[in-house]
XYZ file of C-alpha atoms in Angstrom:
358
model
C -22.061 -148.129 -19.549
C -23.453 -146.215 -22.533
C -23.673 -143.032 -20.469
C -20.044 -143.426 -19.383
C -18.872 -143.820 -23.001
C -20.847 -140.739 -24.046
C -19.119 -138.712 -21.351
C -15.709 -139.879 -22.553
C -16.544 -138.948 -26.158
C -17.847 -135.547 -25.055
C -14.695 -134.920 -23.020
C -12.452 -135.835 -25.972
C -14.392 -133.578 -28.356
C -14.193 -130.708 -25.880
C -10.446 -131.215 -25.495
C -9.933 -131.210 -29.261
C -12.041 -128.051 -29.611
C -10.129 -126.265 -26.845
C -6.794 -127.294 -28.394
C -7.893 -126.023 -31.822
C -9.105 -122.747 -30.332
C -5.796 -122.280 -28.511
C -3.872 -123.020 -31.706
C -5.742 -120.240 -33.504
C -4.760 -117.652 -30.902
C -2.208 -115.053 -31.918
C -0.703 -114.554 -28.473
C 0.984 -117.386 -26.537
C 0.100 -118.413 -22.999
C 3.575 -117.527 -21.778
C 6.946 -116.242 -23.001
C 10.273 -115.123 -21.478
C 8.998 -115.481 -17.903
C 5.695 -113.699 -18.585
C 2.476 -115.647 -17.916
C -0.924 -114.798 -19.258
C -3.537 -113.976 -16.618
C -7.260 -114.046 -17.284
C -8.932 -114.624 -20.610
C -7.843 -113.250 -23.973
C -10.170 -110.636 -25.434
C -10.799 -111.391 -29.116
C -12.544 -109.017 -31.556
C -13.144 -109.427 -35.280
C -14.578 -106.029 -36.230
C -12.306 -103.010 -36.929
C -14.466 -100.668 -34.842
C -13.970 -102.961 -31.849
C -10.204 -102.835 -32.269
C -9.942 -99.054 -32.848
C -13.002 -96.839 -32.579
C -11.062 -93.838 -33.939
C -9.801 -95.404 -37.213
C -11.930 -98.463 -38.063
C -11.977 -97.641 -41.797
C -8.178 -97.370 -41.838
C -7.851 -100.852 -40.328
C -10.222 -102.138 -42.986
C -8.048 -100.662 -45.741
C -5.045 -102.552 -44.356
C -6.956 -105.862 -44.375
C -7.755 -106.251 -40.667
C -9.028 -109.720 -39.680
C -8.991 -109.834 -35.866
C -7.325 -108.512 -32.714
C -6.448 -109.953 -29.318
C -5.740 -108.270 -25.990
C -4.068 -110.084 -23.110
C -2.470 -109.217 -19.772
C 0.753 -110.864 -18.604
C 2.472 -110.878 -15.215
C 5.825 -111.956 -13.808
C 6.626 -113.467 -10.392
C 8.138 -110.122 -9.312
C 4.756 -108.422 -9.778
C 5.427 -106.639 -13.071
C 2.568 -106.406 -15.576
C 2.391 -106.170 -19.350
C -0.600 -105.517 -21.608
C -0.368 -106.624 -25.222
C -2.684 -105.837 -28.115
C -2.080 -107.859 -31.266
C -3.856 -107.148 -34.570
C -3.797 -109.612 -37.449
C -4.067 -108.625 -41.116
C -4.538 -110.559 -44.345
C -0.905 -110.160 -45.383
C 2.427 -108.666 -44.373
C 1.727 -105.557 -46.458
C -1.208 -104.775 -44.180
C 0.894 -105.393 -41.087
C 3.594 -103.035 -42.338
C 1.080 -100.364 -43.336
C -0.689 -100.435 -39.976
C 2.667 -100.234 -38.202
C 3.642 -97.086 -40.111
C 0.202 -95.559 -39.539
C 0.339 -95.921 -35.740
C 4.052 -95.189 -35.415
C 4.968 -91.657 -34.399
C 8.141 -89.849 -35.604
C 8.940 -89.065 -31.977
C 9.380 -92.760 -31.248
C 12.776 -94.413 -30.994
C 13.708 -97.182 -33.423
C 14.046 -100.639 -31.843
C 15.195 -104.032 -33.114
C 12.187 -106.247 -32.442
C 10.385 -108.314 -35.066
C 10.540 -106.901 -38.604
C 10.362 -103.256 -37.515
C 9.795 -101.639 -34.128
C 9.596 -98.289 -32.369
C 9.199 -97.278 -28.721
C 8.053 -94.334 -26.622
C 8.701 -94.733 -22.887
C 6.715 -97.799 -21.706
C 5.030 -98.363 -25.073
C 6.652 -100.570 -27.705
C 5.133 -100.996 -31.159
C 6.388 -103.657 -33.556
C 5.202 -105.928 -36.329
C 6.245 -109.287 -37.678
C 4.781 -110.737 -40.857
C 1.049 -109.863 -40.822
C 0.760 -109.160 -37.079
C 1.044 -105.762 -35.380
C 1.811 -105.746 -31.640
C 1.283 -102.824 -29.263
C 2.883 -103.588 -25.883
C 2.485 -101.459 -22.745
C 4.846 -102.186 -19.855
C 4.404 -100.960 -16.297
C 8.134 -100.261 -16.355
C 10.946 -100.847 -18.838
C 14.025 -102.884 -17.891
C 17.202 -103.803 -19.696
C 15.629 -107.125 -20.692
C 12.332 -105.768 -22.018
C 13.484 -105.665 -25.655
C 14.913 -109.200 -25.479
C 11.688 -110.482 -23.917
C 9.592 -108.956 -26.677
C 11.969 -110.350 -29.298
C 11.180 -113.799 -27.901
C 7.475 -113.002 -28.214
C 7.954 -111.871 -31.806
C 9.572 -115.201 -32.653
C 6.537 -117.071 -31.286
C 3.950 -115.227 -33.364
C 2.359 -117.154 -36.252
C 3.864 -116.461 -39.646
C 1.800 -115.998 -42.800
C 2.830 -118.289 -45.672
C 3.389 -117.819 -49.395
C 3.198 -114.525 -51.237
C 1.090 -113.060 -48.408
C 4.328 -112.796 -46.454
C 5.989 -110.487 -48.997
C 6.600 -106.895 -47.921
C 6.043 -103.954 -50.319
C 9.037 -102.851 -52.397
C 8.053 -99.171 -52.593
C 10.068 -98.207 -49.453
C 13.248 -99.150 -51.328
C 12.849 -96.028 -53.502
C 12.746 -93.558 -50.614
C 15.885 -91.388 -50.339
C 17.634 -91.929 -46.998
C 19.566 -88.674 -46.764
C 17.925 -85.964 -44.604
C 14.922 -88.248 -43.904
C 13.053 -87.759 -40.606
C 13.326 -91.030 -38.701
C 10.095 -93.038 -38.344
C 8.099 -90.551 -40.449
C 7.291 -92.905 -43.345
C 3.611 -93.793 -43.825
C 2.475 -96.599 -46.123
C -1.070 -95.983 -47.383
C -3.512 -98.264 -49.190
C -6.760 -96.321 -49.026
C -8.367 -92.871 -48.900
C -9.132 -92.999 -45.167
C -5.488 -93.509 -44.238
C -4.524 -90.796 -46.710
C -7.030 -88.352 -45.199
C -5.605 -88.989 -41.736
C -2.051 -88.272 -42.979
C -0.589 -84.976 -44.165
C 0.266 -85.631 -47.818
C 1.018 -83.469 -50.874
C -1.890 -85.016 -52.835
C -5.567 -85.406 -51.871
C -7.401 -88.704 -52.300
C -9.251 -87.679 -55.478
C -5.994 -86.953 -57.319
C -4.388 -90.169 -56.076
C -7.226 -92.158 -57.739
C -7.656 -95.144 -55.446
C -9.992 -96.688 -58.025
C -6.890 -98.002 -59.836
C -5.420 -99.366 -56.558
C -2.167 -97.429 -56.157
C 0.332 -97.939 -53.342
C 1.343 -94.746 -51.545
C 4.295 -93.967 -49.328
C 5.074 -90.627 -47.706
C 8.080 -89.447 -45.713
C 9.242 -86.151 -44.247
C 12.668 -84.601 -44.893
C 14.620 -81.729 -43.405
C 16.367 -79.169 -45.600
C 18.206 -75.891 -44.743
C 15.191 -73.927 -46.036
C 12.598 -75.919 -44.104
C 10.852 -79.294 -44.059
C 9.446 -81.006 -47.130
C 7.136 -83.998 -47.517
C 7.817 -86.550 -50.228
C 5.038 -88.750 -51.589
C 5.456 -91.781 -53.854
C 2.384 -93.081 -55.671
C 2.990 -96.351 -57.509
C 0.398 -97.369 -60.093
C -0.030 -100.802 -61.709
C 1.394 -99.602 -65.070
C 3.457 -96.653 -66.417
C 0.554 -95.764 -68.741
C -1.723 -95.114 -65.757
C 1.026 -93.036 -64.130
C 1.373 -90.897 -67.290
C -2.349 -90.162 -67.314
C -2.429 -89.373 -63.582
C 0.565 -87.038 -63.976
C -1.370 -84.954 -66.537
C -4.333 -84.706 -64.155
C -2.146 -83.759 -61.184
C -0.205 -81.132 -63.133
C -3.442 -79.567 -64.371
C -4.822 -79.415 -60.829
C -1.779 -78.305 -58.817
C 0.907 -77.389 -61.310
C 0.733 -73.666 -60.459
C 1.267 -74.164 -56.711
C 4.745 -72.772 -55.807
C 4.955 -75.136 -52.830
C 4.309 -78.219 -54.921
C 6.473 -80.182 -57.357
C 5.799 -83.429 -59.209
C 7.535 -85.764 -61.630
C 7.212 -89.336 -62.896
C 9.629 -92.256 -62.994
C 8.246 -95.464 -64.486
C 4.901 -96.279 -62.814
C 5.705 -94.018 -59.829
C 4.469 -90.446 -59.394
C 6.839 -88.485 -57.132
C 5.185 -85.473 -55.468
C 6.740 -83.025 -53.032
C 5.280 -80.252 -50.891
C 6.933 -77.544 -48.780
C 9.859 -75.318 -49.754
C 10.363 -77.156 -53.025
C 12.266 -74.376 -54.788
C 15.640 -74.880 -53.061
C 18.329 -77.189 -54.380
C 18.126 -79.602 -51.439
C 14.386 -80.139 -51.957
C 14.960 -80.667 -55.692
C 17.662 -83.223 -54.899
C 15.211 -85.164 -52.733
C 12.587 -85.082 -55.499
C 15.048 -86.240 -58.176
C 16.589 -88.963 -56.002
C 13.686 -91.324 -56.705
C 14.365 -93.387 -59.817
C 12.410 -96.480 -60.783
C 14.365 -99.507 -61.958
C 12.382 -102.140 -63.828
C 13.087 -105.773 -63.058
C 13.652 -107.602 -66.335
C 13.012 -111.348 -66.535
C 14.507 -113.186 -69.521
C 12.300 -115.862 -71.081
C 15.154 -117.206 -73.242
C 17.841 -119.385 -71.739
C 21.105 -117.586 -71.073
C 23.133 -120.811 -71.450
C 22.869 -124.096 -73.347
C 21.065 -126.787 -71.405
C 22.648 -130.189 -70.875
C 20.312 -131.910 -73.317
C 21.160 -129.381 -76.073
C 24.945 -129.523 -75.535
C 26.695 -131.414 -78.386
C 29.663 -132.241 -76.170
C 27.423 -133.900 -73.631
C 25.731 -135.836 -76.431
C 29.088 -137.202 -77.709
C 30.127 -138.169 -74.205
C 26.846 -140.014 -73.778
C 27.369 -141.894 -77.059
C 30.889 -142.993 -76.115
C 29.649 -143.925 -72.685
C 26.959 -146.125 -74.228
C 29.546 -147.778 -76.504
C 31.739 -148.480 -73.490
C 28.825 -150.029 -71.628
C 27.955 -152.270 -74.620
C 31.609 -153.406 -74.935
C 31.714 -154.187 -71.236
C 28.494 -156.189 -71.480
C 29.913 -158.101 -74.497
C 33.153 -158.845 -72.605
C 31.306 -160.091 -69.536
C 28.976 -162.221 -71.668
C 31.939 -163.688 -73.609
C 33.818 -164.585 -70.431
C 30.644 -166.129 -69.018
C 29.992 -168.279 -72.097
C 33.651 -169.299 -72.316
C 33.612 -170.363 -68.681
C 30.429 -172.394 -69.195
C 31.999 -174.193 -72.150
C 35.161 -175.009 -70.200
C 33.115 -176.445 -67.331
C 30.902 -178.541 -69.625
C 33.935 -179.827 -71.507
C 35.541 -180.881 -68.237
C 32.558 -182.490 -66.565
C 30.514 -183.557 -69.603
C 32.991 -184.590 -72.309
C 31.593 -185.542 -75.673
C 28.615 -183.206 -75.472
C 27.717 -180.550 -77.985
C 30.391 -178.271 -76.537
C 33.070 -180.976 -76.869
C 32.510 -182.509 -80.310
C 35.573 -184.141 -81.946
C 37.193 -182.259 -84.722
C 36.550 -185.054 -87.265
C 32.852 -185.332 -86.597
C 30.918 -185.694 -89.778
C 28.296 -183.219 -90.531
C 25.255 -184.431 -92.394
C 25.027 -182.676 -95.737
C 22.037 -182.823 -98.060
C 23.867 -181.596 -101.193
C 20.646 -180.294 -102.625
C 22.397 -178.132 -105.143
C 24.571 -180.934 -106.565
C 23.574 -182.323 -110.003
C 23.264 -186.097 -110.117
C 22.977 -188.384 -113.153
C 20.027 -190.635 -112.877
C 20.599 -194.333 -113.261
C 19.613 -195.627 -116.592
């Protein structure tokens, strides 16, 4: 009997462990008619996920990656690689790093791009690289269903960077933006500034994008520092190092250094450079309107309301006492509530002067 109970306990513990392990998986067992075949390959080291750019994955906050194969009843196959990062910023950065400008923009997850049978997209802190044996008219819809099933990071970790909002849209090369958080990603990307001038020791955020102008292509680079003071100091260093280069231009707006390389002398290139303008978000600590507790009108209304409540209570109490007296007078005549009008009241007359008997 004891052996039987031990087996039951062991089976329950194993079931709970398997359920917990399945819950931690990034990829689902099935979606949109696709069913997972075989075991999921799980790796936790960047070099296991990408032998070519392990340091870049580390800069984006890589945590783990899964690879799974899916099939459909009609024989089609799909291979999916999903990489998880610490936050949505890392997911976005990795997406831009692996995305190629030759790819076509898709509407899957937060952002997506495709090239033939390969579809790359990210949602929250997860980057997905899907390889189809063949693309159909339903492939995008099927992957949108997958995107909706991916786990979502909570809290501030789900916030995307705001730096892309400052990129000019006119004449931009589609899918050419690269979001960079470290020197390894910067070294693997063609940028106007080298890593030593960017000064990653102060943790800047960097975004680059290519543009087309009548006189040739230009590359724009935004480097956002934690404070405007740091940006001012970095601008002096950058101007001293590359200020004489005719194919380089730089300016500052708030905490953002805007650098441009290419044919920067023409008016179109200057327009791209000057189109970036930082707008500070101001938060007021003082109230912009009077609160309810500080409003005199509300106070007066509360006072009159209290007076009305007290009058109502007095009215109800008076009616109640009057009714009690009427009932006692009717059913208990001659009691304290029904004394005759000529009843004598005992008086002590303490204050009266009396003449003592002689």
